[in-house]
Coordinates of C-alpha atoms in Angstrom, one line a residue:
Chain A
M1180 CA -24.6 -54.3 -92.4
S1181 CA -22.2 -53.9 -89.5
A1182 CA -22.1 -50.2 -90.3
H1183 CA -25.9 -50.1 -90.0
R1184 CA -25.9 -52.2 -86.8
A1185 CA -23.7 -49.8 -84.9
P1186 CA -26.4 -47.1 -84.2
R1187 CA -28.6 -49.8 -82.8
R1188 CA -26.2 -50.3 -79.9
F1189 CA -27.3 -46.8 -78.8
R1190 CA -29.8 -47.5 -76.0
P1191 CA -31.9 -44.3 -75.6
R1192 CA -34.2 -45.8 -73.0
L1193 CA -31.4 -47.0 -70.9
L1194 CA -29.8 -43.6 -71.1
A1195 CA -33.0 -41.9 -70.3
A1196 CA -33.6 -44.1 -67.3
A1197 CA -30.1 -43.4 -66.1
I1198 CA -30.5 -39.6 -66.6
T1199 CA -33.9 -39.7 -64.8
A1200 CA -32.3 -41.6 -61.9
V1201 CA -29.5 -39.1 -61.6
I1202 CA -31.9 -36.2 -61.7
G1203 CA -34.1 -37.8 -59.2
L1204 CA -31.3 -38.5 -56.8
A1205 CA -29.9 -35.1 -57.2
L1206 CA -33.2 -33.4 -56.5
V1207 CA -33.9 -35.6 -53.6
V1208 CA -30.5 -34.6 -52.2
V1209 CA -31.2 -30.9 -52.9
A1210 CA -34.7 -31.2 -51.5
T1211 CA -34.0 -33.0 -48.3
V1212 CA -30.5 -32.0 -47.1
P1213 CA -30.2 -28.5 -45.7
A1214 CA -27.1 -26.9 -46.7
N1215 CA -24.8 -25.1 -44.4
A1216 CA -25.0 -21.4 -44.2
T1217 CA -21.6 -20.4 -45.2
S1218 CA -22.3 -16.7 -45.7
T1219 CA -23.0 -16.3 -42.0
V1220 CA -21.4 -18.1 -39.1
D1221 CA -22.4 -18.9 -35.6
R1222 CA -20.8 -16.5 -33.3
S1223 CA -20.6 -16.2 -29.6
T1224 CA -20.8 -13.0 -27.8
V1225 CA -19.8 -12.6 -24.2
L1226 CA -21.4 -9.9 -22.2
D1227 CA -21.2 -8.7 -18.7
V1228 CA -24.4 -8.7 -16.7
P1229 CA -24.8 -5.0 -16.0
A1230 CA -25.2 -3.6 -12.5
P1231 CA -28.7 -2.7 -11.5
G1232 CA -30.0 0.2 -13.4
H1233 CA -27.2 -0.1 -15.9
S1234 CA -27.2 -1.7 -19.4
V1235 CA -24.9 -3.2 -22.0
Q1236 CA -25.2 -2.9 -25.8
W1237 CA -24.1 -5.0 -28.6
T1238 CA -24.9 -5.6 -32.3
L1239 CA -26.5 -8.6 -33.9
T1240 CA -25.6 -9.0 -37.6
S1241 CA -27.1 -11.0 -40.3
L1242 CA -24.4 -11.0 -43.0
A1243 CA -25.3 -10.2 -46.6
T1244 CA -26.5 -12.8 -49.1
S1245 CA -26.5 -12.7 -52.9
N1246 CA -30.3 -12.6 -53.0
P1247 CA -32.8 -10.3 -51.4
R1248 CA -34.4 -11.9 -48.4
T1249 CA -36.8 -11.6 -45.6
V1250 CA -35.4 -12.0 -42.1
V1251 CA -37.0 -13.1 -38.9
L1252 CA -35.1 -12.9 -35.6
T1253 CA -35.9 -15.4 -32.9
V1254 CA -34.5 -16.4 -29.6
P1255 CA -34.7 -20.2 -29.5
G1256 CA -32.5 -20.5 -26.4
A1257 CA -32.3 -18.5 -23.2
L1258 CA -31.0 -19.9 -20.0
G1259 CA -29.5 -18.5 -16.9
A1260 CA -30.1 -16.9 -13.5
A1261 CA -29.5 -13.4 -14.9
L1262 CA -32.7 -13.8 -16.9
D1263 CA -34.9 -15.2 -14.2
G1264 CA -37.6 -13.6 -12.2
A1265 CA -39.3 -10.3 -12.4
N1266 CA -36.0 -8.5 -12.0
G1267 CA -34.1 -10.4 -14.7
M1268 CA -32.5 -8.7 -17.6
R1269 CA -34.7 -6.8 -20.1
F1270 CA -34.0 -6.6 -23.8
T1271 CA -34.6 -3.8 -26.3
L1272 CA -33.9 -4.4 -29.9
T1273 CA -33.7 -1.6 -32.5
T1274 CA -33.2 -1.8 -36.2
E1275 CA -30.8 0.4 -38.1
Q1276 CA -33.7 2.5 -39.1
G1277 CA -34.3 3.2 -35.5
K1278 CA -37.4 1.1 -35.2
V1279 CA -37.8 -0.5 -31.9
V1280 CA -38.8 -4.1 -32.5
A1281 CA -38.6 -5.3 -28.9
N1282 CA -39.1 -3.0 -26.0
G1283 CA -37.9 -4.0 -22.6
L1284 CA -38.9 -7.7 -23.1
S1285 CA -37.8 -10.4 -20.7
A1286 CA -35.9 -13.4 -22.1
E1287 CA -39.1 -15.5 -21.9
E1288 CA -41.0 -12.9 -23.8
L1289 CA -38.3 -12.8 -26.4
R1290 CA -38.5 -16.5 -26.8
N1291 CA -42.2 -16.3 -27.5
T1292 CA -42.0 -13.3 -29.9
P1293 CA -40.5 -13.9 -33.4
I1294 CA -39.5 -10.6 -34.7
N1295 CA -40.1 -10.0 -38.4
L1296 CA -37.3 -7.7 -39.6
G1297 CA -38.8 -7.4 -43.1
S1298 CA -37.1 -7.4 -46.4
V1299 CA -33.4 -6.9 -46.8
P1300 CA -31.8 -6.2 -50.2
A1301 CA -29.3 -8.5 -51.7
K1302 CA -25.7 -8.1 -50.6
T1303 CA -26.7 -6.0 -47.6
D1304 CA -25.8 -6.8 -44.0
L1305 CA -28.6 -6.5 -41.5
H1306 CA -27.8 -5.0 -38.1
V1307 CA -29.9 -5.1 -35.0
F1308 CA -28.8 -3.1 -32.0
A1309 CA -29.4 -4.9 -28.8
H1310 CA -29.7 -3.3 -25.4
A1311 CA -29.9 -5.3 -22.2
E1312 CA -30.7 -3.7 -18.9
L1313 CA -30.8 -5.1 -15.5
P1314 CA -33.7 -3.5 -13.6
V1315 CA -32.7 -1.2 -10.7
E1316 CA -34.8 -3.5 -8.5
A1317 CA -32.4 -6.4 -9.1
D1318 CA -30.9 -7.4 -5.8
N1319 CA -27.4 -8.7 -5.0
G1320 CA -28.4 -12.2 -5.9
F1321 CA -27.7 -11.2 -9.5
R1322 CA -24.1 -10.2 -8.7
T1323 CA -22.7 -13.4 -10.0
A1324 CA -25.6 -14.5 -12.1
S1325 CA -25.0 -15.5 -15.7
A1326 CA -27.0 -16.4 -18.8
T1327 CA -26.7 -17.7 -22.3
M1328 CA -29.0 -16.7 -25.1
V1329 CA -29.2 -17.8 -28.7
F1330 CA -30.3 -15.2 -31.2
R1331 CA -31.2 -16.6 -34.6
F1332 CA -31.7 -14.9 -37.9
S1333 CA -33.8 -16.9 -40.2
S1334 CA -33.9 -15.6 -43.8
E1335 CA -35.7 -16.6 -46.9
S1336 CA -35.3 -15.5 -50.4
T1337 CA -38.0 -13.2 -51.8
L1338 CA -37.3 -14.1 -55.4
P1339 CA -40.3 -15.6 -57.3
G1340 CA -40.3 -19.4 -57.8
G1341 CA -39.1 -20.3 -54.4
L1342 CA -35.5 -19.8 -55.1
L1343 CA -33.3 -20.8 -52.3
A1344 CA -32.2 -18.4 -49.8
H1345 CA -28.5 -18.1 -49.7
T1346 CA -27.1 -21.2 -48.0
G1347 CA -23.8 -21.4 -49.6
L1348 CA -24.9 -24.1 -52.1
D1349 CA -25.1 -23.2 -55.8
V1350 CA -28.6 -24.4 -56.3
F1351 CA -29.1 -22.4 -59.5
G1352 CA -26.6 -24.6 -61.3
A1353 CA -28.1 -27.7 -59.9
L1354 CA -31.6 -26.6 -60.9
A1355 CA -30.5 -25.6 -64.5
L1356 CA -28.7 -28.9 -64.9
A1357 CA -31.8 -30.8 -63.7
V1358 CA -34.1 -29.1 -66.2
A1359 CA -31.7 -29.6 -69.1
L1360 CA -31.3 -33.2 -68.3
I1361 CA -35.0 -33.7 -68.1
V1362 CA -35.5 -32.2 -71.5
V1363 CA -32.8 -34.4 -73.0
A1364 CA -34.4 -37.4 -71.4
L1365 CA -37.8 -36.6 -72.9
V1366 CA -36.4 -36.0 -76.4
L1367 CA -34.6 -39.3 -76.3
L1368 CA -37.7 -41.1 -75.1
L1369 CA -39.8 -39.7 -77.8
W1370 CA -37.2 -40.5 -80.5
S1371 CA -37.0 -44.1 -79.4
R1372 CA -40.7 -44.7 -79.2
R1373 CA -41.3 -44.1 -82.9
R1374 CA -40.7 -47.8 -83.4
R1375 CA -42.1 -49.3 -80.2
R1376 CA -44.9 -47.2 -79.0
G1377 CA -46.3 -49.9 -76.8
T1378 CA -43.6 -49.5 -74.2
V1379 CA -43.6 -45.7 -74.1
I1380 CA -45.5 -45.7 -70.8
V1381 CA -42.6 -46.8 -68.7
P1382 CA -40.0 -44.1 -69.6
L1383 CA -42.8 -41.6 -69.6
L1384 CA -43.6 -42.6 -66.1
G1385 CA -39.9 -42.2 -65.3
A1386 CA -39.9 -38.7 -66.7
A1387 CA -43.1 -37.9 -64.8
C1388 CA -41.5 -39.1 -61.6
A1389 CA -38.6 -36.8 -62.3
L1390 CA -40.9 -33.9 -62.8
V1391 CA -42.7 -34.8 -59.5
L1392 CA -39.3 -34.7 -57.8
V1393 CA -38.6 -31.4 -59.3
G1394 CA -41.9 -30.2 -58.0
I1395 CA -41.2 -31.5 -54.6
S1396 CA -37.8 -30.0 -54.6
A1397 CA -39.1 -26.7 -55.8
T1398 CA -41.7 -26.6 -53.0
S1399 CA -39.2 -27.8 -50.4
W1400 CA -36.7 -25.1 -51.3
A1401 CA -39.0 -22.7 -49.6
I1402 CA -38.2 -24.2 -46.2
F1403 CA -34.5 -23.7 -46.7
T1404 CA -33.5 -20.8 -44.6
D1405 CA -30.3 -19.2 -43.7
R1406 CA -29.8 -19.4 -40.0
A1407 CA -27.1 -17.7 -38.1
G1408 CA -27.1 -18.5 -34.4
L1409 CA -25.6 -15.9 -32.2
D1410 CA -24.8 -17.2 -28.8
V1411 CA -24.8 -14.4 -26.3
T1412 CA -23.4 -15.3 -22.9
A1413 CA -23.9 -12.9 -20.1
Q1414 CA -21.7 -13.6 -17.2
G1415 CA -21.9 -12.4 -13.6
Q1416 CA -19.2 -10.0 -13.2
F1417 CA -18.8 -8.1 -10.0
G1418 CA -16.8 -8.9 -6.9
I1419 CA -13.7 -7.9 -5.0
G1420 CA -10.9 -10.2 -4.0
L1421 CA -7.6 -10.2 -2.3
R1422 CA -4.1 -11.0 -3.5
D1423 CA -1.8 -12.5 -1.0
S1424 CA 1.9 -11.8 -0.6
S1425 CA 2.7 -14.7 -2.9
N1426 CA 0.8 -13.0 -5.7
V1427 CA -2.0 -15.6 -5.5
V1428 CA -5.6 -14.7 -5.7
R1429 CA -7.7 -15.2 -2.6
Q1430 CA -11.3 -15.2 -3.5
A1431 CA -14.2 -16.6 -1.5
T1432 CA -16.1 -19.3 -3.1
D1433 CA -19.3 -18.5 -1.2
K1434 CA -19.6 -14.9 -0.1
T1435 CA -16.9 -13.0 1.7
V1436 CA -13.3 -13.8 1.6
S1437 CA -11.8 -13.7 5.1
Y1438 CA -8.2 -13.1 5.8
T1439 CA -6.2 -13.3 9.0
F1440 CA -2.8 -12.3 10.1
E1441 CA -0.5 -13.9 12.6
D1442 CA -0.1 -12.4 16.0
A1443 CA 3.5 -11.3 16.1
G1444 CA 3.3 -10.7 19.9
S1445 CA 5.1 -7.4 19.3
L1446 CA 2.5 -4.8 19.9
V1447 CA 4.3 -3.2 22.9
P1448 CA 4.3 0.4 23.7
G1449 CA 6.3 2.4 21.1
N1450 CA 5.9 -0.2 18.4
T1451 CA 4.1 -0.1 15.1
A1452 CA 2.4 -3.0 13.4
V1453 CA 2.3 -2.9 9.6
I1454 CA -0.5 -4.7 7.9
T1455 CA -0.5 -5.0 4.1
L1456 CA -3.6 -6.0 2.2
A1457 CA -4.0 -6.0 -1.5
V1458 CA -7.6 -5.8 -2.8
F1459 CA -8.8 -5.8 -6.3
N1460 CA -11.9 -5.4 -8.4
D1461 CA -12.6 -8.9 -9.5
S1462 CA -14.7 -7.9 -12.4
V1463 CA -14.4 -8.4 -16.1
A1464 CA -15.5 -5.0 -17.2
V1465 CA -17.3 -3.2 -14.4
Q1466 CA -15.7 -0.4 -12.4
G1467 CA -16.4 -0.5 -8.8
R1468 CA -15.9 1.7 -5.8
I1469 CA -14.0 0.1 -2.9
G1470 CA -14.3 1.2 0.6
L1471 CA -12.5 0.2 3.8
R1472 CA -13.9 0.3 7.3
L1473 CA -11.2 0.2 9.9
T1474 CA -12.1 -0.9 13.4
G1475 CA -10.2 -1.7 16.5
A1476 CA -11.2 -3.6 19.6
G1477 CA -9.5 -4.9 22.7
S1478 CA -7.7 -3.5 25.7
L1479 CA -5.2 -1.5 23.7
A1480 CA -7.6 -0.3 21.0
P1481 CA -8.4 3.1 22.6
S1482 CA -4.7 3.9 22.6
L1483 CA -3.9 2.9 19.1
R1484 CA -3.1 5.4 16.4
Y1485 CA -3.7 4.5 12.8
S1486 CA -2.3 5.6 9.5
V1487 CA -3.3 4.2 6.1
A1488 CA -1.5 4.5 2.7
V1489 CA -2.6 3.0 -0.6
D1490 CA -0.5 2.1 -3.6
K1491 CA -2.1 2.4 -7.0
S1492 CA 0.0 1.2 -9.9
G1493 CA 3.2 2.3 -8.1
T1494 CA 1.8 5.6 -6.8
R1495 CA 1.5 5.9 -3.1
S1496 CA -0.9 8.2 -1.4
T1497 CA -2.0 8.8 2.2
L1498 CA -5.6 7.9 3.2
L1499 CA -5.4 8.4 6.9
G1500 CA -2.9 9.7 9.5
N1501 CA 0.8 9.9 8.7
P1502 CA 2.2 6.7 7.3
D1503 CA 5.7 8.2 7.3
S1504 CA 5.5 8.8 11.0
P1505 CA 3.0 6.4 12.5
G1506 CA 3.3 7.9 15.9
E1507 CA 1.4 10.8 14.5
G1508 CA -1.4 8.6 13.4
V1509 CA -5.0 9.2 14.4
A1510 CA -7.4 7.6 16.8
I1511 CA -10.5 6.1 15.2
P1512 CA -14.1 5.9 16.4
V1513 CA -15.3 2.8 18.2
A1514 CA -17.7 2.3 15.3
G1515 CA -14.9 2.3 12.9
Q1516 CA -13.3 4.6 10.4
P1517 CA -14.6 4.6 6.8
I1518 CA -12.0 5.2 4.2
D1519 CA -12.7 5.5 0.5
L1520 CA -10.3 3.9 -1.9
G1521 CA -12.0 5.4 -4.9
V1522 CA -13.1 4.0 -8.2
V1523 CA -11.2 0.9 -9.2
D1524 CA -10.8 -0.4 -12.6
P1525 CA -11.9 -4.0 -13.4
A1526 CA -9.3 -6.8 -13.5
G1527 CA -10.5 -7.6 -17.0
V1528 CA -10.6 -11.3 -16.3
R1529 CA -12.5 -13.3 -13.9
L1530 CA -10.1 -14.6 -11.3
K1531 CA -10.7 -17.5 -9.0
D1532 CA -9.3 -18.5 -5.7
G1533 CA -5.8 -19.8 -6.2
D1534 CA -5.2 -18.2 -9.5
A1535 CA -1.8 -16.7 -10.1
W1536 CA -2.0 -13.0 -10.3
P1537 CA -1.9 -11.7 -13.9
V1538 CA 0.1 -8.6 -14.5
S1539 CA -2.6 -7.4 -16.9
A1540 CA -4.8 -6.9 -13.9
D1541 CA -2.5 -4.6 -12.0
S1542 CA -4.6 -1.6 -12.6
S1543 CA -7.4 -3.2 -10.6
L1544 CA -5.2 -3.6 -7.6
R1545 CA -5.0 -1.4 -4.5
T1546 CA -2.4 -2.3 -2.0
L1547 CA -3.3 -1.0 1.4
T1548 CA -0.7 -0.5 4.1
V1549 CA -2.2 0.0 7.6
Y1550 CA 0.1 1.3 10.3
V1551 CA -1.1 0.5 13.9
H1552 CA 1.0 2.4 16.4
L1553 CA 0.8 1.9 20.2
P1554 CA 2.2 5.0 21.9
D1555 CA 4.8 4.6 24.6
D1556 CA 2.7 5.9 27.4
A1557 CA 3.9 5.7 30.9
G1558 CA 0.5 4.3 31.9
F1559 CA 1.4 1.0 30.2
R1560 CA 4.1 0.3 32.8
A1561 CA 1.5 -0.9 35.1
S1562 CA 0.5 -3.6 32.6
S1563 CA 2.4 -6.7 31.6
S1564 CA 0.2 -7.4 28.6
G1565 CA -2.4 -6.1 26.3
S1566 CA -4.0 -6.9 23.0
A1567 CA -6.1 -5.4 20.2
T1568 CA -8.0 -6.8 17.2
V1569 CA -7.8 -4.7 14.1
T1570 CA -10.4 -5.4 11.5
L1571 CA -10.3 -4.3 7.9
D1572 CA -13.8 -4.6 6.3
L1573 CA -13.6 -4.0 2.6
N1574 CA -16.7 -3.5 0.5
G1575 CA -17.1 -2.9 -3.1
S1576 CA -20.1 -1.7 -5.1
T1577 CA -20.8 -1.1 -8.7
L1578 CA -21.2 2.5 -9.7
Chain B
M847 CA -82.5 -9.4 -8.5
A848 CA -80.1 -6.9 -9.9
R849 CA -81.5 -4.2 -7.8
H850 CA -81.2 -6.3 -4.6
L851 CA -77.5 -7.0 -5.4
A852 CA -76.6 -3.4 -6.3
P853 CA -74.4 -1.5 -3.8
T854 CA -76.1 1.1 -1.6
G855 CA -73.6 3.9 -2.4
T856 CA -73.7 6.1 -5.4
P857 CA -71.4 5.3 -8.4
R858 CA -69.2 8.3 -7.8
R859 CA -68.8 7.3 -4.2
R860 CA -67.9 3.7 -5.2
R861 CA -65.2 5.0 -7.6
L862 CA -63.8 7.1 -4.8
L863 CA -63.7 4.2 -2.5
L864 CA -62.2 1.9 -5.1
G865 CA -59.7 4.5 -6.0
T866 CA -58.7 5.0 -2.4
A867 CA -58.4 1.2 -1.9
A868 CA -56.3 0.9 -5.1
A869 CA -54.0 3.7 -4.0
G870 CA -53.5 1.9 -0.7
V871 CA -52.6 -1.3 -2.5
L872 CA -50.2 0.5 -4.8
T873 CA -48.6 2.2 -1.9
L874 CA -48.0 -1.2 -0.2
I875 CA -46.5 -2.5 -3.4
A876 CA -44.4 0.5 -4.1
L877 CA -42.9 0.9 -0.6
P878 CA -40.7 -2.3 -0.8
I879 CA -39.4 -1.3 -4.2
G880 CA -38.0 1.9 -2.8
A881 CA -35.8 -0.1 -0.5
T882 CA -34.2 -2.4 -3.1
W883 CA -30.6 -2.5 -4.2
A884 CA -29.2 -0.1 -6.7
A885 CA -25.8 -1.7 -7.1
F886 CA -24.0 -5.0 -6.8
T887 CA -21.9 -5.2 -3.7
D888 CA -19.3 -7.6 -2.5
G889 CA -17.1 -7.7 0.6
A890 CA -13.8 -8.9 1.8
G891 CA -12.5 -8.9 5.3
A892 CA -9.3 -9.1 7.1
S893 CA -8.5 -9.0 10.8
T894 CA -5.6 -9.4 13.0
S895 CA -5.2 -9.7 16.7
Q896 CA -2.0 -8.2 17.9
S897 CA -0.7 -8.5 21.4
G898 CA 2.2 -7.4 23.5
K899 CA 3.3 -9.1 26.6
I900 CA 6.3 -9.4 28.9
D901 CA 6.8 -12.2 31.3
I902 CA 9.9 -13.3 33.3
A903 CA 10.2 -16.1 35.8
Q904 CA 12.8 -18.0 37.7
D905 CA 12.1 -21.2 35.8
S906 CA 11.5 -22.1 32.2
A907 CA 7.9 -23.3 33.0
G908 CA 6.9 -20.0 34.4
T909 CA 5.7 -21.3 37.7
S910 CA 8.4 -19.5 39.7
Q911 CA 7.1 -16.0 39.2
Y912 CA 7.6 -14.3 42.6
G913 CA 6.2 -11.0 41.3
D914 CA 5.7 -9.7 44.9
R915 CA 9.0 -8.5 46.2
S916 CA 7.7 -8.9 49.8
K917 CA 7.3 -12.6 49.1
P918 CA 10.5 -13.5 47.2
N919 CA 11.9 -16.9 46.4
V920 CA 14.2 -17.6 49.3
V921 CA 17.5 -19.0 48.2
T922 CA 19.6 -20.7 50.8
P923 CA 23.2 -20.7 49.7
T924 CA 24.9 -24.1 49.8
D925 CA 28.2 -22.2 50.2
K926 CA 28.3 -21.2 53.9
T927 CA 31.0 -18.5 53.3
L928 CA 30.4 -15.4 55.4
I929 CA 30.2 -11.9 54.1
A930 CA 33.7 -10.6 53.9
Y931 CA 34.9 -7.2 54.9
L932 CA 36.7 -5.0 52.5
R933 CA 39.4 -3.0 54.1
S934 CA 39.7 -0.5 51.3
A935 CA 37.4 0.8 48.6
P936 CA 37.3 -1.7 45.8
S937 CA 38.3 -1.0 42.3
G938 CA 37.1 -3.7 40.0
S939 CA 35.8 -7.0 41.2
P940 CA 37.4 -7.9 44.6
S941 CA 39.2 -11.2 44.8
V942 CA 38.2 -11.7 48.5
A943 CA 35.9 -14.7 48.8
T944 CA 32.6 -13.8 50.2
A945 CA 28.9 -14.8 50.5
S946 CA 26.9 -15.1 47.3
F947 CA 23.6 -16.5 46.0
P948 CA 22.4 -17.5 42.6
V949 CA 19.2 -16.5 40.7
S950 CA 18.1 -17.7 37.3
V951 CA 15.9 -15.5 35.1
Y952 CA 14.0 -16.7 32.1
L953 CA 12.3 -14.4 29.6
L954 CA 9.2 -16.4 28.7
T955 CA 7.6 -14.1 26.0
P956 CA 8.9 -14.1 22.4
Y957 CA 9.4 -10.4 22.2
R958 CA 13.1 -10.0 22.9
S959 CA 13.5 -6.3 22.8
V960 CA 13.4 -6.1 26.6
A961 CA 15.3 -4.1 29.2
L962 CA 16.2 -6.4 32.2
R963 CA 17.1 -4.5 35.3
A964 CA 18.4 -5.7 38.7
T965 CA 18.2 -3.8 42.0
L966 CA 19.0 -5.0 45.5
Y967 CA 16.9 -4.5 48.6
D968 CA 16.7 -5.5 52.2
T969 CA 14.1 -8.1 52.7
G970 CA 14.2 -7.2 56.5
S971 CA 15.5 -4.2 58.3
S972 CA 19.1 -5.0 59.0
T973 CA 21.5 -2.3 60.3
A974 CA 24.2 -3.9 58.1
F975 CA 22.4 -3.5 54.8
P976 CA 23.4 0.1 54.1
W977 CA 27.1 -1.0 54.5
L978 CA 26.9 -3.8 52.0
L979 CA 28.5 -3.7 48.6
F980 CA 27.2 -5.9 45.9
D981 CA 28.5 -7.3 42.6
I982 CA 26.0 -8.7 40.1
Q983 CA 27.3 -11.2 37.7
A984 CA 25.5 -12.6 34.8
D985 CA 26.9 -15.6 33.0
G986 CA 30.1 -15.2 34.9
A987 CA 30.7 -11.5 34.2
S988 CA 29.9 -8.4 36.3
V989 CA 27.2 -6.2 34.9
L990 CA 28.3 -3.2 37.1
P991 CA 30.6 -0.5 35.7
G992 CA 34.2 -1.7 35.9
G993 CA 33.0 -4.7 37.8
T994 CA 33.3 -2.6 41.0
P995 CA 30.9 -3.5 43.8
L996 CA 28.3 -0.9 44.6
S997 CA 25.9 -0.3 47.4
A998 CA 22.2 -1.0 46.7
A999 CA 21.5 2.7 46.5
D1000 CA 24.2 3.2 43.9
I1001 CA 23.0 0.2 41.9
L1002 CA 19.5 1.6 41.9
A1003 CA 20.8 4.9 40.5
L1004 CA 22.3 3.2 37.5
N1005 CA 20.6 3.6 34.1
D1006 CA 18.5 6.6 35.0
G1007 CA 17.4 5.0 38.2
T1008 CA 16.2 1.7 36.9
G1009 CA 19.1 -0.4 38.2
A1010 CA 21.8 -2.6 36.7
A1011 CA 21.2 -3.9 33.2
L1012 CA 21.2 -7.6 32.8
P1013 CA 21.7 -9.4 29.5
V1014 CA 18.5 -10.7 27.8
P1015 CA 18.7 -14.4 27.9
A1016 CA 18.2 -16.5 24.8
E1017 CA 14.8 -18.1 24.4
G1018 CA 14.6 -21.2 26.7
S1019 CA 17.8 -20.3 28.4
P1020 CA 18.2 -18.4 31.7
A1021 CA 20.3 -15.5 32.5
A1022 CA 22.4 -17.0 35.3
V1023 CA 22.8 -14.2 37.9
T1024 CA 25.1 -14.4 40.9
V1025 CA 25.0 -11.8 43.6
R1026 CA 28.1 -11.4 45.7
V1027 CA 28.1 -9.4 48.9
W1028 CA 30.8 -7.6 51.0
L1029 CA 30.9 -5.3 53.9
A1030 CA 32.1 -1.9 52.9
P1031 CA 35.3 -0.3 54.4
G1032 CA 34.5 1.6 57.6
S1033 CA 31.4 -0.4 58.4
P1034 CA 30.4 0.1 62.0
P1035 CA 30.8 -2.7 64.6
A1036 CA 27.1 -3.2 64.7
A1037 CA 27.1 -4.2 61.1
F1038 CA 29.5 -7.1 61.9
R1039 CA 27.1 -8.4 64.5
S1040 CA 23.9 -8.3 62.6
A1041 CA 22.3 -10.7 60.2
V1042 CA 21.1 -9.6 56.9
T1043 CA 18.9 -11.1 54.2
P1044 CA 19.5 -9.2 50.9
G1045 CA 17.1 -9.6 48.1
I1046 CA 17.5 -9.0 44.4
A1047 CA 14.6 -7.6 42.4
I1048 CA 14.7 -8.1 38.6
S1049 CA 12.3 -6.3 36.3
A1050 CA 11.7 -6.5 32.6
E1051 CA 10.3 -3.8 30.5
T1052 CA 9.7 -3.9 26.7
V1053 CA 11.6 -1.5 24.6
G1054 CA 9.5 0.0 21.8
G1055 CA 10.3 2.1 18.8
Q1056 CA 10.2 -0.8 16.4
T1057 CA 8.2 -1.3 13.3
F1058 CA 7.2 -4.9 12.5
I1059 CA 5.5 -6.5 9.6
V1060 CA 2.4 -8.5 10.4
K1061 CA 2.5 -11.7 8.4
E1062 CA -0.6 -13.0 6.7
K1063 CA -2.0 -16.3 7.8
L1064 CA -2.6 -18.4 4.7
G1065 CA -4.9 -21.4 5.0

């Protein structure tokens, strides 16, 4: 008898209920918890706000998935002064096939325009070439403007049955397991109900619930999308700054950095004052042309003779007069003498007032040496004093 | 009603007028665009005021200027010793006691590359003055060649006609100048009977030819 009682300990209904519960919970989890997109990652791209009339390009990439998919590009976030107004940045997006999917749109227009990029085969990266331009009408207010944009690829599987888009979760295995367990549960229930058909309703309801959950899960899978956020930060990037003799950056926090020198009280006839000023292109990536306007004022100004030399990465060249013999310098007009320092490379990093000078930025530096000579004219013997104010106005502009 | 509200001109004329008006509006819109920026610009400025000045005085405060040689600072010697007569041409500084008077000279300006020169002159019109020999001592040492007294004319001829060179005093300290006076050998009797009020004129002139580095002023 005991050998016949052993199979009765087998509780098919209990087992079926347990299997149903496990399936249900698993499906609920699968249906309600979005998985992380591991095949694509959020990335940040830092761009430089281009100069008016100029543009920057970069590439947006939706990495390949194991399934074919449809992809929609949206811009859920766009913020920053560089995007504002009628003259803010304009964006043009082009597919690999050369199809222009956005043509000169503002950030606000991009936000309101989901771009359907169509179907993408399995295991294929999708590239979108982005082109951002600052209209030529943009004024100097955009010089230090910045912006951050989020570009998002949303992809969805195109396989029949609502298979999940690739999210990094192996949903095929989960789905197969769920179906197998449901079949087993139904078989067990039917086998056990041969003897007590009156109670068949409860386990059948359990199985029905499981099927409903499967249905819910199957329909909810359709909302699973693969989202890759691409943060694009555009930073204001043009300015010029000064480096002092202690190799410390002097950069104005508001508009124009102003620099003064001590009065040595030594500008007497026959003497030469030497003024050294190091200016740099305080930009991350934009070349600039730097100019100097040299002016003199005061009782001695008409007599002064000027010479200017510039040092570029250890190479010295003459810009005005004769630095090696300042007495042979030249007089300058009352309105000032413009001097071109040429095109200057960017520092490569954004430097702030008080920063220690990075050696990596040396190519952006131009060290000016201005020689101011007061000739030893006999006419000065009638005077016991005199003075002059020499002003160096530096201006930089994007190309 | 429609007829009453219709414009009086022909449709073609209306289009022409509208077109002209639109062109005017577009022109007004387009003009400011033509004046907009085409590049980012930034500026930096540096300026320096450089001066040169020379100033000497007989006191450290600079109040005793006496820049007009016709209105000098009158120094009354406390030592009442009379002007001594030299019987022979001196060689070196004579040891004969004679009249003298002191003058202090301060260089008030920071620029120290200065040529200080001393000359002697007659504040009046004494017949004795041409017969006087002077020694100029600064800080106890004669500044004349060999320490030998010279006439005012000979002193003026020194250093290419600029006078006897005085040492440049340190900042805040004076050049202590003492002028000693003798009657030259062979002076006429009239010179012995006349009074004389000699004066010393000291000038300062900057010396150039230097190159100096202007220091930045860091805030």
